[in-house]
CSV table of C-alpha atoms and ligand atoms in Angstrom, one decimal:
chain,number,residue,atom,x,y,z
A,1,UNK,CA,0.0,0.0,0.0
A,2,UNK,CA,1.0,3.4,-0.8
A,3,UNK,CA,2.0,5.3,2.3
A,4,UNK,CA,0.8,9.4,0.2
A,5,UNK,CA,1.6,12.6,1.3
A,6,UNK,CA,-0.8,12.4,4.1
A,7,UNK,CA,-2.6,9.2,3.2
A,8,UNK,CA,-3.1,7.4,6.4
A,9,UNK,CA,-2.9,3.5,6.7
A,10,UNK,CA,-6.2,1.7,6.1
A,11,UNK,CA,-6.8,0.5,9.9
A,12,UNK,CA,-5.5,4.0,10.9
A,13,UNK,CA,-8.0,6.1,9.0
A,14,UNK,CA,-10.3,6.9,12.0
A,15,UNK,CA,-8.3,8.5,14.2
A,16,UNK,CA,-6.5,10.9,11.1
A,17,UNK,CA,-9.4,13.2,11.0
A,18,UNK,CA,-8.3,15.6,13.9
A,19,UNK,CA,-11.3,17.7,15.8
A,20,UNK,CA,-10.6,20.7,14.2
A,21,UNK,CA,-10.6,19.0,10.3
A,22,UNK,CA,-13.8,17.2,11.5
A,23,UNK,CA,-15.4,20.6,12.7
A,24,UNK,CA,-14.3,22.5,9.0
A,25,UNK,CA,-15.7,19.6,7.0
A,26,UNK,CA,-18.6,19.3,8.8
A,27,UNK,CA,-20.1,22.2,10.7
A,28,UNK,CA,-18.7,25.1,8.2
A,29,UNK,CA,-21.4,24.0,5.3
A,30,UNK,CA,-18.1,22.6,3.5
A,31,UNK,CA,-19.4,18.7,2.7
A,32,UNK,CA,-15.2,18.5,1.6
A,33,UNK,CA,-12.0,19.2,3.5
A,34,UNK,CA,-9.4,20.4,1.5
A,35,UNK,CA,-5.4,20.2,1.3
A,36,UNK,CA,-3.1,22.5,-0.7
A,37,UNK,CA,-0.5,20.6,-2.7
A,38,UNK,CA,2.7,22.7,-3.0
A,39,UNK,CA,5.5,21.5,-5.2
A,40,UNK,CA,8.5,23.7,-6.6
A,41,UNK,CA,6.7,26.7,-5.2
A,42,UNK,CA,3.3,26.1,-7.0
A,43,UNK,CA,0.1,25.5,-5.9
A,44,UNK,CA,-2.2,22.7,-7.6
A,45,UNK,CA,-5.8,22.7,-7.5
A,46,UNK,CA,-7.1,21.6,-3.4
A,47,UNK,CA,-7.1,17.7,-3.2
A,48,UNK,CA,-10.5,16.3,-1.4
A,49,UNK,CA,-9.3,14.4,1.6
A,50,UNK,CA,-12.8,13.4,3.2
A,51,UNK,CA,-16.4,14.0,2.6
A,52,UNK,CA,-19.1,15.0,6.2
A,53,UNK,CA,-21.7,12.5,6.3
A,54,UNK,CA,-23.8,15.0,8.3
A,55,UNK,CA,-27.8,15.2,7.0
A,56,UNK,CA,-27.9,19.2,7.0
A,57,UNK,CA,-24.8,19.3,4.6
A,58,UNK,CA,-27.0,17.6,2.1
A,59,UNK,CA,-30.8,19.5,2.6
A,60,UNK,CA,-31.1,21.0,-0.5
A,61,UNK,CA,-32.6,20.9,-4.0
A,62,UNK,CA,-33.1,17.0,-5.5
A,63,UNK,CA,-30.8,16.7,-7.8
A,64,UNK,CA,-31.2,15.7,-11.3
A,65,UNK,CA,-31.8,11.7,-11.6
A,66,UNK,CA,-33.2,10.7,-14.5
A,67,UNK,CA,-35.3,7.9,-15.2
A,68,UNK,CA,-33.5,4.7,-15.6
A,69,UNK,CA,-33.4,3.1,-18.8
A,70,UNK,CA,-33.0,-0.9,-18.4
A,71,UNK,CA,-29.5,-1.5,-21.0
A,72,UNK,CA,-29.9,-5.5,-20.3
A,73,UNK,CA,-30.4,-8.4,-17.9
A,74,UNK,CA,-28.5,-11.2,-17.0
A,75,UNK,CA,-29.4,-14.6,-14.9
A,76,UNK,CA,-27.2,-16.9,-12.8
A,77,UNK,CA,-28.4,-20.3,-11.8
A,78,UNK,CA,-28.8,-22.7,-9.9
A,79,UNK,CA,-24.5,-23.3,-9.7
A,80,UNK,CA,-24.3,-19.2,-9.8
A,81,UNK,CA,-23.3,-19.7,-13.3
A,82,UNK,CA,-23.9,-16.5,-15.6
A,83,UNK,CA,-26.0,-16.4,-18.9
A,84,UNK,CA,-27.0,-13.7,-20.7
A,85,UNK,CA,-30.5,-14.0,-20.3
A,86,UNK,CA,-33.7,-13.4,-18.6
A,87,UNK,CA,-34.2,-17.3,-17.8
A,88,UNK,CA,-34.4,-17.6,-13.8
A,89,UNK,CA,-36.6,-14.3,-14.4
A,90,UNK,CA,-40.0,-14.9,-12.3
A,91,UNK,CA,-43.6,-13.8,-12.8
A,92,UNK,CA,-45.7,-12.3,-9.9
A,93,UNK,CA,-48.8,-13.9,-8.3
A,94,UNK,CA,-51.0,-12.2,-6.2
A,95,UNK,CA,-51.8,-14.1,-3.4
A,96,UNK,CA,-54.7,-13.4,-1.0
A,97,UNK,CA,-54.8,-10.8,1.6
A,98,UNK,CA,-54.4,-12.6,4.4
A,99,UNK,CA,-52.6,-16.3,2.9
A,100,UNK,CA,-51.5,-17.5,5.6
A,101,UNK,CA,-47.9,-18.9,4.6
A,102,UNK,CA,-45.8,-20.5,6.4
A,103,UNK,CA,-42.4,-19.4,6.1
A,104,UNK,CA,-40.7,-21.8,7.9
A,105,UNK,CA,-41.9,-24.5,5.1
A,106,UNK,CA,-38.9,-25.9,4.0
A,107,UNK,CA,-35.5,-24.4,5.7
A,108,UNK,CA,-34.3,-27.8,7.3
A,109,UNK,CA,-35.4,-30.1,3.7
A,110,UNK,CA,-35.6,-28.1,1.0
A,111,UNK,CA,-33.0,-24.9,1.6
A,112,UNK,CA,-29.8,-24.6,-0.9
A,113,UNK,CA,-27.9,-21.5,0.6
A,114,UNK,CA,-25.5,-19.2,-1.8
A,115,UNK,CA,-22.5,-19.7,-0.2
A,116,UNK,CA,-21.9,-16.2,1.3
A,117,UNK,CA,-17.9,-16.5,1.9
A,118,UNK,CA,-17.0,-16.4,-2.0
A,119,UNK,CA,-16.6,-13.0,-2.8
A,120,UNK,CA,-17.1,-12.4,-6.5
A,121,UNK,CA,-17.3,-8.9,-6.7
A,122,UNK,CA,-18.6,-7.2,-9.6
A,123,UNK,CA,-17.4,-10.5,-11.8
A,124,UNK,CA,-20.9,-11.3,-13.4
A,125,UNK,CA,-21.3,-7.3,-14.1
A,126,UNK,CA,-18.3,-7.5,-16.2
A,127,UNK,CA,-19.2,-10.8,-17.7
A,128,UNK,CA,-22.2,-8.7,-18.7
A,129,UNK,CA,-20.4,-5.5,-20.0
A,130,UNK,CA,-17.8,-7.8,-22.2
A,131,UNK,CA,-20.8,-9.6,-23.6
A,132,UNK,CA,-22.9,-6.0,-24.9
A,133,UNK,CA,-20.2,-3.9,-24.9
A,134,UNK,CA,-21.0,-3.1,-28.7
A,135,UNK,CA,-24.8,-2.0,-27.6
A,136,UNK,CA,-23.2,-0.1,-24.8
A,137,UNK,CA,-20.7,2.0,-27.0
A,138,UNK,CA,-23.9,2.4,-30.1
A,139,UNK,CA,-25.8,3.8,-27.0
A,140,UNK,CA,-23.0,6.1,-25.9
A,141,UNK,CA,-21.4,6.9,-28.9
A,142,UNK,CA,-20.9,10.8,-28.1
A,143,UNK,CA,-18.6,9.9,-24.6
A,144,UNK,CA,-15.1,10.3,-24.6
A,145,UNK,CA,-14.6,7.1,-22.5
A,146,UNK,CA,-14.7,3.2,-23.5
A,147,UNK,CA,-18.3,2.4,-22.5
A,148,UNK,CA,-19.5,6.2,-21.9
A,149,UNK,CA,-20.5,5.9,-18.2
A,150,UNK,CA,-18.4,7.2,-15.3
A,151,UNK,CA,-19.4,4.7,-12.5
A,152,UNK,CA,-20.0,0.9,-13.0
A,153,UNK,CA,-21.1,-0.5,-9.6
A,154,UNK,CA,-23.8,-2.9,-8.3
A,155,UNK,CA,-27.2,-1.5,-7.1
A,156,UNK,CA,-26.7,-2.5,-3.5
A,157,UNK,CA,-23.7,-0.4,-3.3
A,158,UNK,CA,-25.9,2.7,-4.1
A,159,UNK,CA,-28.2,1.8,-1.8
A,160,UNK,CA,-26.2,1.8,1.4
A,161,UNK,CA,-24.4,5.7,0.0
A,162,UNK,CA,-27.7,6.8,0.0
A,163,UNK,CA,-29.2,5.3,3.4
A,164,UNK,CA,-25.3,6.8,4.9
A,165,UNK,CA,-26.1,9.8,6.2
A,166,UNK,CA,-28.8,8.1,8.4
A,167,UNK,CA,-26.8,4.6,9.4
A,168,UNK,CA,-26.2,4.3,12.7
A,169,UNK,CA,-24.8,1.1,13.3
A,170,UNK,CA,-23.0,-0.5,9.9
A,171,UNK,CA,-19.9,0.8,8.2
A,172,UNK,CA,-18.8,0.0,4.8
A,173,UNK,CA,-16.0,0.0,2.5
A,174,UNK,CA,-15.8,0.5,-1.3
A,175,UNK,CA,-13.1,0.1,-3.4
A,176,UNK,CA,-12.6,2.2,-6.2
A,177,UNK,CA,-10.2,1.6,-9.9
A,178,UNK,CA,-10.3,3.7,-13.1
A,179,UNK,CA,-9.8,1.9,-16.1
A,180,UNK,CA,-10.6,3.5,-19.5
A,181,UNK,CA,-11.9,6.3,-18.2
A,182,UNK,CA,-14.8,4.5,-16.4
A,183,UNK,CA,-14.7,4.2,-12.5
A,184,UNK,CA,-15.4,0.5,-10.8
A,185,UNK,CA,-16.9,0.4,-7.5
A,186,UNK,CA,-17.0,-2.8,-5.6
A,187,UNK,CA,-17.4,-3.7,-1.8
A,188,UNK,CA,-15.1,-4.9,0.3
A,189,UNK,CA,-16.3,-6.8,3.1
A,190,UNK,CA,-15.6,-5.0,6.6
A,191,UNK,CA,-14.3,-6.9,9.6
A,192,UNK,CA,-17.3,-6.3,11.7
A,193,UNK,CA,-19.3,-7.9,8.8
A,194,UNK,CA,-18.1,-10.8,8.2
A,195,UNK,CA,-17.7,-11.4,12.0
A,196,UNK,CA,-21.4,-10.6,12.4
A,197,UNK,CA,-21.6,-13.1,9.2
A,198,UNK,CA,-20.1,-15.6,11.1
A,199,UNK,CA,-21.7,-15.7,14.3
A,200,UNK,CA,-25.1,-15.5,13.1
A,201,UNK,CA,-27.5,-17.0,15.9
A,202,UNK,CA,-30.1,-20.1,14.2
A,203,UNK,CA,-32.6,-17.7,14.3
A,204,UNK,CA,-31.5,-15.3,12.6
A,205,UNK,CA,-30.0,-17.7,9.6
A,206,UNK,CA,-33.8,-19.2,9.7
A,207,UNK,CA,-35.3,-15.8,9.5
A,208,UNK,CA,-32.5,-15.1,6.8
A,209,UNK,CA,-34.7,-17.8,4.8
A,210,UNK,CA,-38.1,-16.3,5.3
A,211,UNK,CA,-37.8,-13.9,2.6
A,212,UNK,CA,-36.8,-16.2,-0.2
A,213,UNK,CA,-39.6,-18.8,1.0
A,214,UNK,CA,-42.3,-15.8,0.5
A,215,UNK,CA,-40.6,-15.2,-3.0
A,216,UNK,CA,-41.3,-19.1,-3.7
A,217,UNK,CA,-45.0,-18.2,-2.4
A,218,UNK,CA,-45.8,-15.7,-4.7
A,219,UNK,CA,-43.4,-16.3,-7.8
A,220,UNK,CA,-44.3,-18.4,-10.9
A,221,UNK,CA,-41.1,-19.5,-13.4
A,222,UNK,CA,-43.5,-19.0,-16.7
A,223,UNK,CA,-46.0,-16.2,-17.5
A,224,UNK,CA,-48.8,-18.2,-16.8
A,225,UNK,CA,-47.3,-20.8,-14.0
A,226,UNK,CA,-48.6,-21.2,-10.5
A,227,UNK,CA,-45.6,-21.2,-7.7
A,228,UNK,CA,-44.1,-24.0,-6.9
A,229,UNK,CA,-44.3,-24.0,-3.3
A,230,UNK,CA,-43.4,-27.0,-2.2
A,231,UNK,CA,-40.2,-26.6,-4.4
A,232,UNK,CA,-36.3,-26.3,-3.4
A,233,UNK,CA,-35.2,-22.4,-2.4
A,234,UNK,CA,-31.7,-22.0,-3.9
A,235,UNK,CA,-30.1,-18.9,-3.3
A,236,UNK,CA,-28.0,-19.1,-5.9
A,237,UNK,CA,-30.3,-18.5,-8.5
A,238,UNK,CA,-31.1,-14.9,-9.8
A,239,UNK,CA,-32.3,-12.7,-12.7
A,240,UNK,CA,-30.6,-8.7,-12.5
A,241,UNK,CA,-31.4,-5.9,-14.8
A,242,UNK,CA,-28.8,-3.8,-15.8
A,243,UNK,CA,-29.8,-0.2,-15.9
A,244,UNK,CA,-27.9,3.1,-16.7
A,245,UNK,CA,-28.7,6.8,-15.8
A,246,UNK,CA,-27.5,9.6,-14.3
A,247,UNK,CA,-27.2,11.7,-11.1
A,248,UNK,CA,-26.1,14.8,-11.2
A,249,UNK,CA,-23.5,14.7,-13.7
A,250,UNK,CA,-22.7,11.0,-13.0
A,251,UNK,CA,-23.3,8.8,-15.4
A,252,UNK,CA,-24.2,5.1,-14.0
A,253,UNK,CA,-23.8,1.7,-15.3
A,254,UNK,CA,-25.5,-0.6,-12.6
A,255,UNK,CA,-27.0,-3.8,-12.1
A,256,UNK,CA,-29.4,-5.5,-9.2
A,257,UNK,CA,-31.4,-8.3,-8.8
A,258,UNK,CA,-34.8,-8.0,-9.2
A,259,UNK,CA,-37.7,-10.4,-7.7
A,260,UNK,CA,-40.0,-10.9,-9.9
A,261,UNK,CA,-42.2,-8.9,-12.7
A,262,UNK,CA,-46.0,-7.9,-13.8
A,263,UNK,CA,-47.6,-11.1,-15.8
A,264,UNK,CA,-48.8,-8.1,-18.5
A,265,UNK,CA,-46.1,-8.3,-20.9
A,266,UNK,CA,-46.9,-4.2,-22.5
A,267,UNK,CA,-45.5,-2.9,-19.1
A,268,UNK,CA,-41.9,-2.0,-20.3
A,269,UNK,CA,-38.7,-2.8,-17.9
A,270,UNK,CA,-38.1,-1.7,-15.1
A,271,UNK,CA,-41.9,-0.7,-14.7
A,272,UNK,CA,-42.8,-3.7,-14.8
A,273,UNK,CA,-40.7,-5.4,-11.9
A,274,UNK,CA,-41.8,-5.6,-8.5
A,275,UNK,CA,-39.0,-6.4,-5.3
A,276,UNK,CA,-40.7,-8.4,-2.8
A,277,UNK,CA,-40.4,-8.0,1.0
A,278,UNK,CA,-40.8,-9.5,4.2
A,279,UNK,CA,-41.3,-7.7,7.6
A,280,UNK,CA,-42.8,-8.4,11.5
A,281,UNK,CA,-46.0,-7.4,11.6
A,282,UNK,CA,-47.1,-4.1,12.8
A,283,UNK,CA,-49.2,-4.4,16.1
A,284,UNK,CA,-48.4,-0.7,18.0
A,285,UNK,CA,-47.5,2.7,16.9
A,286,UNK,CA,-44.1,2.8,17.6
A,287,UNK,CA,-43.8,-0.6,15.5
A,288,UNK,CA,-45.3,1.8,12.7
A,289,UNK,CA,-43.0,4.7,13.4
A,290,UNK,CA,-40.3,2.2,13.3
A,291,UNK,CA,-41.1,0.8,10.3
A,292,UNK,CA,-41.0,4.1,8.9
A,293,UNK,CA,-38.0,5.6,10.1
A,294,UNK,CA,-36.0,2.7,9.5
A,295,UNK,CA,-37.6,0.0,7.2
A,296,UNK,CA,-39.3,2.3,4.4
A,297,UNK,CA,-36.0,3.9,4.1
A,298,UNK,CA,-34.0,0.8,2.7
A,299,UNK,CA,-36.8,-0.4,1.1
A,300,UNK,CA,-37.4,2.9,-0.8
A,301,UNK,CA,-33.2,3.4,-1.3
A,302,UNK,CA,-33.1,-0.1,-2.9
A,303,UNK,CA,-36.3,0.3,-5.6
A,304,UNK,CA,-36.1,4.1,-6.1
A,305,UNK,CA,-32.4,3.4,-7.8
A,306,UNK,CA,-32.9,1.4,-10.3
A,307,UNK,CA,-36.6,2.6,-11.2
A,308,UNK,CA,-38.7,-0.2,-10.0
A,309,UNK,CA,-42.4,1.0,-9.0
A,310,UNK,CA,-43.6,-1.0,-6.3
A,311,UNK,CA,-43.0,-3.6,-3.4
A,312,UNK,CA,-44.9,-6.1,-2.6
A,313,UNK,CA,-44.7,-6.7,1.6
A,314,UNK,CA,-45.5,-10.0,3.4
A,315,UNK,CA,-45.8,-8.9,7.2
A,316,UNK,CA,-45.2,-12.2,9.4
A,317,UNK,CA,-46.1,-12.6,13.0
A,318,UNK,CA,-43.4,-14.5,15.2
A,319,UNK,CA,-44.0,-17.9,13.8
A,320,UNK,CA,-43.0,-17.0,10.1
A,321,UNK,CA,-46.8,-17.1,9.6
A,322,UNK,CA,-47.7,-14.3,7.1
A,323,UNK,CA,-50.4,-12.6,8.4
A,324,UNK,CA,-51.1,-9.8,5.3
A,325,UNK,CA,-49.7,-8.6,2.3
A,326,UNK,CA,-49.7,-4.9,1.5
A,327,UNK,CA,-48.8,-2.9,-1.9
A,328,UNK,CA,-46.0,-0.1,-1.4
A,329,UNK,CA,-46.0,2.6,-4.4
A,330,UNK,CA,-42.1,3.9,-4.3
A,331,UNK,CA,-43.4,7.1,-5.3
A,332,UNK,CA,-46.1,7.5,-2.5
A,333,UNK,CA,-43.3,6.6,0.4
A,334,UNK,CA,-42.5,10.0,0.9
A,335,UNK,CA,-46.3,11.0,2.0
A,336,UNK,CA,-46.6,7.9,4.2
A,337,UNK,CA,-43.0,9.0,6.4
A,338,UNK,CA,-44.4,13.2,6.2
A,339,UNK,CA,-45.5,12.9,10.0
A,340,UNK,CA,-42.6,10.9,11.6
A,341,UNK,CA,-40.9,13.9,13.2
A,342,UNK,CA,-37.7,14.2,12.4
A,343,UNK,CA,-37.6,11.4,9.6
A,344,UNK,CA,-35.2,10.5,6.7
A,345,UNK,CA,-35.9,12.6,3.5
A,346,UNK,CA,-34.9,11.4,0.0
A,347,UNK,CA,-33.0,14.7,-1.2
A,348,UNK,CA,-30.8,14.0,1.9
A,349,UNK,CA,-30.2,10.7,0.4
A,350,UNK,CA,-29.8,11.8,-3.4
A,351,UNK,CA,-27.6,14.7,-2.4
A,352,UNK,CA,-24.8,12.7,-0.4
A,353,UNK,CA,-24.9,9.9,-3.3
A,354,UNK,CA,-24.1,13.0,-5.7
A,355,UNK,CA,-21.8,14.1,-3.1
A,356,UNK,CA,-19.9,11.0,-2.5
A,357,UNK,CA,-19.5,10.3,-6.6
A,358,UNK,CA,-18.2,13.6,-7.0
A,359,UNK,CA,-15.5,13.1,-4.2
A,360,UNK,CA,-14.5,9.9,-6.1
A,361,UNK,CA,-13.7,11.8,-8.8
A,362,UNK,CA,-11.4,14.4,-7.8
A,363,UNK,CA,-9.8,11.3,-5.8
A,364,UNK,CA,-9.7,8.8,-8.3
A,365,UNK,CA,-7.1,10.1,-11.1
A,366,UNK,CA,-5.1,8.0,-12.1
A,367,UNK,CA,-6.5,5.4,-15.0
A,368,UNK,CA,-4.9,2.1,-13.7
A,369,UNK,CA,-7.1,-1.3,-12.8
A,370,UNK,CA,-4.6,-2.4,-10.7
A,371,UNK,CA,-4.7,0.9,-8.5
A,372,UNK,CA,-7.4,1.0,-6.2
A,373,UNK,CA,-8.7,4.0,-3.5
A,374,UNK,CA,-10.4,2.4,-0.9
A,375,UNK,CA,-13.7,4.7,0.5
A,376,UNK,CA,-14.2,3.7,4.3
A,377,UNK,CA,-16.7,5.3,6.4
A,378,UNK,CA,-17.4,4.4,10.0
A,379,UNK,CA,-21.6,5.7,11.4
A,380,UNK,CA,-20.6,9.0,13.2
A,381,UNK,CA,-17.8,9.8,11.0
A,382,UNK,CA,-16.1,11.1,7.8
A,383,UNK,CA,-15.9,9.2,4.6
A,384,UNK,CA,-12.0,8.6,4.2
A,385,UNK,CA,-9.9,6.4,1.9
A,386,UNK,CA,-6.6,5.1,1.2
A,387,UNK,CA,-4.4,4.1,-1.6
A,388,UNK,CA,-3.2,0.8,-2.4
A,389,UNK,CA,-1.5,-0.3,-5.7
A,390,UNK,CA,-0.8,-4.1,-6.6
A,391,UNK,CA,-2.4,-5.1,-3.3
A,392,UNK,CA,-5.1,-7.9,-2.9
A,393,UNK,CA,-7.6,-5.0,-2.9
A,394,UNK,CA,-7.0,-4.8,-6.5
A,395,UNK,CA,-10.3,-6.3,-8.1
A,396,UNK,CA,-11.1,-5.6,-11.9
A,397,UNK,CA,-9.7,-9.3,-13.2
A,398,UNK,CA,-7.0,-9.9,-16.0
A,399,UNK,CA,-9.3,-11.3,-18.0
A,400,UNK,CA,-11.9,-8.1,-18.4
A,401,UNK,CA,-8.9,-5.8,-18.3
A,402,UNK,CA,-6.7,-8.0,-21.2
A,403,UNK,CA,-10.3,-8.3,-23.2
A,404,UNK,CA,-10.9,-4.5,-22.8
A,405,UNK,CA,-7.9,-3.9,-23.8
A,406,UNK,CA,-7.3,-6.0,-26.7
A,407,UNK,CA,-11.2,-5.1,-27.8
A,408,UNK,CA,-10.2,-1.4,-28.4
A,409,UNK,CA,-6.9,-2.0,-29.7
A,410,UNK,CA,-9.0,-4.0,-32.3
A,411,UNK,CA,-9.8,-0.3,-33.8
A,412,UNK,CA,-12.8,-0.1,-31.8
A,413,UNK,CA,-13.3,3.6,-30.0
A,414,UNK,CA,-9.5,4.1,-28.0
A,415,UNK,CA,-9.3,3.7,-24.5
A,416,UNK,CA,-8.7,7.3,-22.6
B,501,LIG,P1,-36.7,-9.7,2.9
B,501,LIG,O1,-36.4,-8.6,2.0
B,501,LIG,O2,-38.0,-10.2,2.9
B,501,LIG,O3,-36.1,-9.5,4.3
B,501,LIG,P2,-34.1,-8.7,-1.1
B,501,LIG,O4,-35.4,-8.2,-0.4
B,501,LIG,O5,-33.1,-7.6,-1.2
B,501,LIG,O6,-34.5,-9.2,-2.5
B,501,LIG,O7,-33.5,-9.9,-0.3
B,501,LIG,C1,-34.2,-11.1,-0.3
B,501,LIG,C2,-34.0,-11.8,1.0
B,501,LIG,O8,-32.6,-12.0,1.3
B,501,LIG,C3,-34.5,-11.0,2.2
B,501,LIG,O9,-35.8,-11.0,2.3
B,501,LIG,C4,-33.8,-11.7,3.4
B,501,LIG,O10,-34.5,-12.9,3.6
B,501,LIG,C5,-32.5,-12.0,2.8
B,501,LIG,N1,-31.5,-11.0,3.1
B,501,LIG,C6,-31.0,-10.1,2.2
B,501,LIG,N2,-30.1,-9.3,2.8
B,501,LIG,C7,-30.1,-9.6,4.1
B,501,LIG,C8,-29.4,-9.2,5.2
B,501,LIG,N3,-28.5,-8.2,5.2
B,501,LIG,N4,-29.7,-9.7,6.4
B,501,LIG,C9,-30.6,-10.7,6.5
B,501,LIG,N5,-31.3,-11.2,5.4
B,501,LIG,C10,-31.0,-10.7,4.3
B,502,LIG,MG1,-36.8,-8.7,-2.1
């Protein structure tokens, strides 16, 4: 790892923002701190070194985000092996109000479980970009870089920037790489994650189950199918769409997985998709104003993103039983939260995603896939990062990078 001009060491990065720093970046309306370079007597433009996650930084205008255009889907099956197709993608069926399934149906018998401790990163995105990159470039002809997007990422990485300045309790890190003039983002797992991971009580890995079992409930595998419910759940298997848009002046490449989608087949992607949900069921009003506050808030992150309309929510009582299913419209959320006082607000959200893309930029210079700033953020915090070059950080594989490479030396448009 590179040791920079004041670049602290990855485990040290909490205790290098000094009181006064913290107080300039986050109480002065700055969202930055700054550092003045001086080399040979001249001054270079102010170099980012962290970015406030405090709420009031971001209150202001939403910012543009236009409406996601889906570019392509991909599946992986039952092995986690990729195709470039919509084959494991599922169709809903609405079940009654009150169905009464039991979610506990299956976990010891018929439960195959992704395994959780391979890390593959943003492998099956690339997969995905080497297989359409022709459709990619058509569609961004005009850009001066090789796919004519600045950020490639997956969905769920979004999601947690944008639930960051309200997170209390879980840090994250992402790792960032520039390589044809397009920026890779992909999460590294943080210590106190993977312990968590691996001291999960039986309980929770159970309850971990219940939300796939309801997807069997209410999922059919062909248009006009009927769910298997007394079926195998395998994790493994999953259909993403690959959307791109922009925020701000960010342009995004990213892909998520999505649950299932509307039997009427004139509803155009993503309108048509619909993420399914699990939660306790609500019995007082602070389990309401909880399930505001906190719930709505990832729930509206996740589908907001990628442009997917509605969820449809199983509420279960303590036996895994679900006791009613209710419709959420992504774009009504907002009124239903308007009388939690002091609640989460979406521009907040928006605003520190925009925020925290922007600070990747003026970080991430240097156009090398084998150089990677790592973005760490602690709840209570700054964001901070590090440098580390030919470390096993490093994630864009040899073989996308040698394809890439040799694709555009091929006479196709010219890497920056
Ligand atoms: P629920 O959403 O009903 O909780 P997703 O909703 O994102 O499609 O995820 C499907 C299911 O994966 C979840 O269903 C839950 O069962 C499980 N799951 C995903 N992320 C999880 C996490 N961080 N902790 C526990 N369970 C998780
Ligand atoms: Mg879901």
């Amino acid at each position: 790892m590179e040791r920079g001009r004041d670049k602290p060491r990855h485990s040290d990065l909490l205790q290098s923002s000094t009181h006064s720093d913290y107080k300039r970046s986050g109480y002065s309306g700055d969202c930055y701190a700054h550092k003045r370079v001086r080399s040979g007597g001249e001054t270079f433009p102010s170099v980012p070194r962290f970015l406030s996650t405090q709420r009031q930084l971001y209150e202001r205008s939403f910012p543009v985000y236009k409406q996601p255009v889906e570019v392509g889907f991909f599946s992986l099956d039952s092995e986690r092996n990729f195709f470039n197709d919509s084959r494991q993608l599922r169709y809903y069926v609405e079940p009654g109000k009150s169905p009464n399934f039991s979610l506990r149906d299956g976990y010891h018998d018929r439960f195959i479980k992704r395994d959780e401790g391979v890390k593959e990163g943003l492998d099956h995105m690339l997969r995905w970009i080497l297989e359409n990159r022709t459709k990619l470039q058509s569609k961004n002809s005009a850009s001066s870089c090789a796919l004519g997007v600045d950020f490639v990422t997956w969905r769920g990485h979004l999601t947690k920037l944008l639930t960051t300045p309200y997170e209390t309790q879980e840090g994250w890190l992402l790792a960032a790489s520039k390589f044809g003039g397009t920026i890779y983002i992909s999460e590294v797992e943080t210590e106190a994650a993977r312990v968590n991971r691996e001291s999960r009580t039986e309980r929770h890995k159970e309850m971990m189950y219940w939300g796939f079992k309801f997807e069997q409930y209410i999922c059919a595998d062909d248009m006009n199918g009927v769910p298997d419910q007394g079926g195998v759940v395998n994790t493994n298997e999953a259909f993403c769409t690959v959307v791109q848009t922009r925020l701000s002046d960010h342009k995004l490449l990213f892909s998520g997985e999505v649950d299932c989608r509307d039997k009427d087949p004139r509803i155009p992607a993503p309108a048509c998709y619909i993420e399914l949900k699990t939660s306790a069921e609500i019995c007082t009003p602070k389990q309401r104003s909880n399930f505001h506050r906190y719930k709505l808030l990832k729930w509206w992150a996740q589908s907001f993103l990628p442009g997917v309309p509605q969820i449809i929510a199983g509420f279960r009582d303590q036996d895994g039983i679900v006791v009613a299913v209710e419709t959420f419209h992504i774009s009504n959320i907002s009124q239903l939260i308007k009388n939690e006082y002091n609640c989460w607000k979406p521009t907040v959200c928006m605003n520190f995603c925009s925020d925290f893309l922007s600070f990747v930029k003026s970080v991430v210079k240097e156009d090398n896939p084998r150089l990677v700033h790592l973005f760490e953020w602690e709840p209570h915090r700054d964001v901070m990062f590090s440098v580390h070059r030919d470390t096993q950080y490093t994630f864009l594989p040899d073989w996308y990078v040698n394809s890439m490479e040799s694709h555009f030396a091929g006479g196709a448009q010219p890497l920056d």
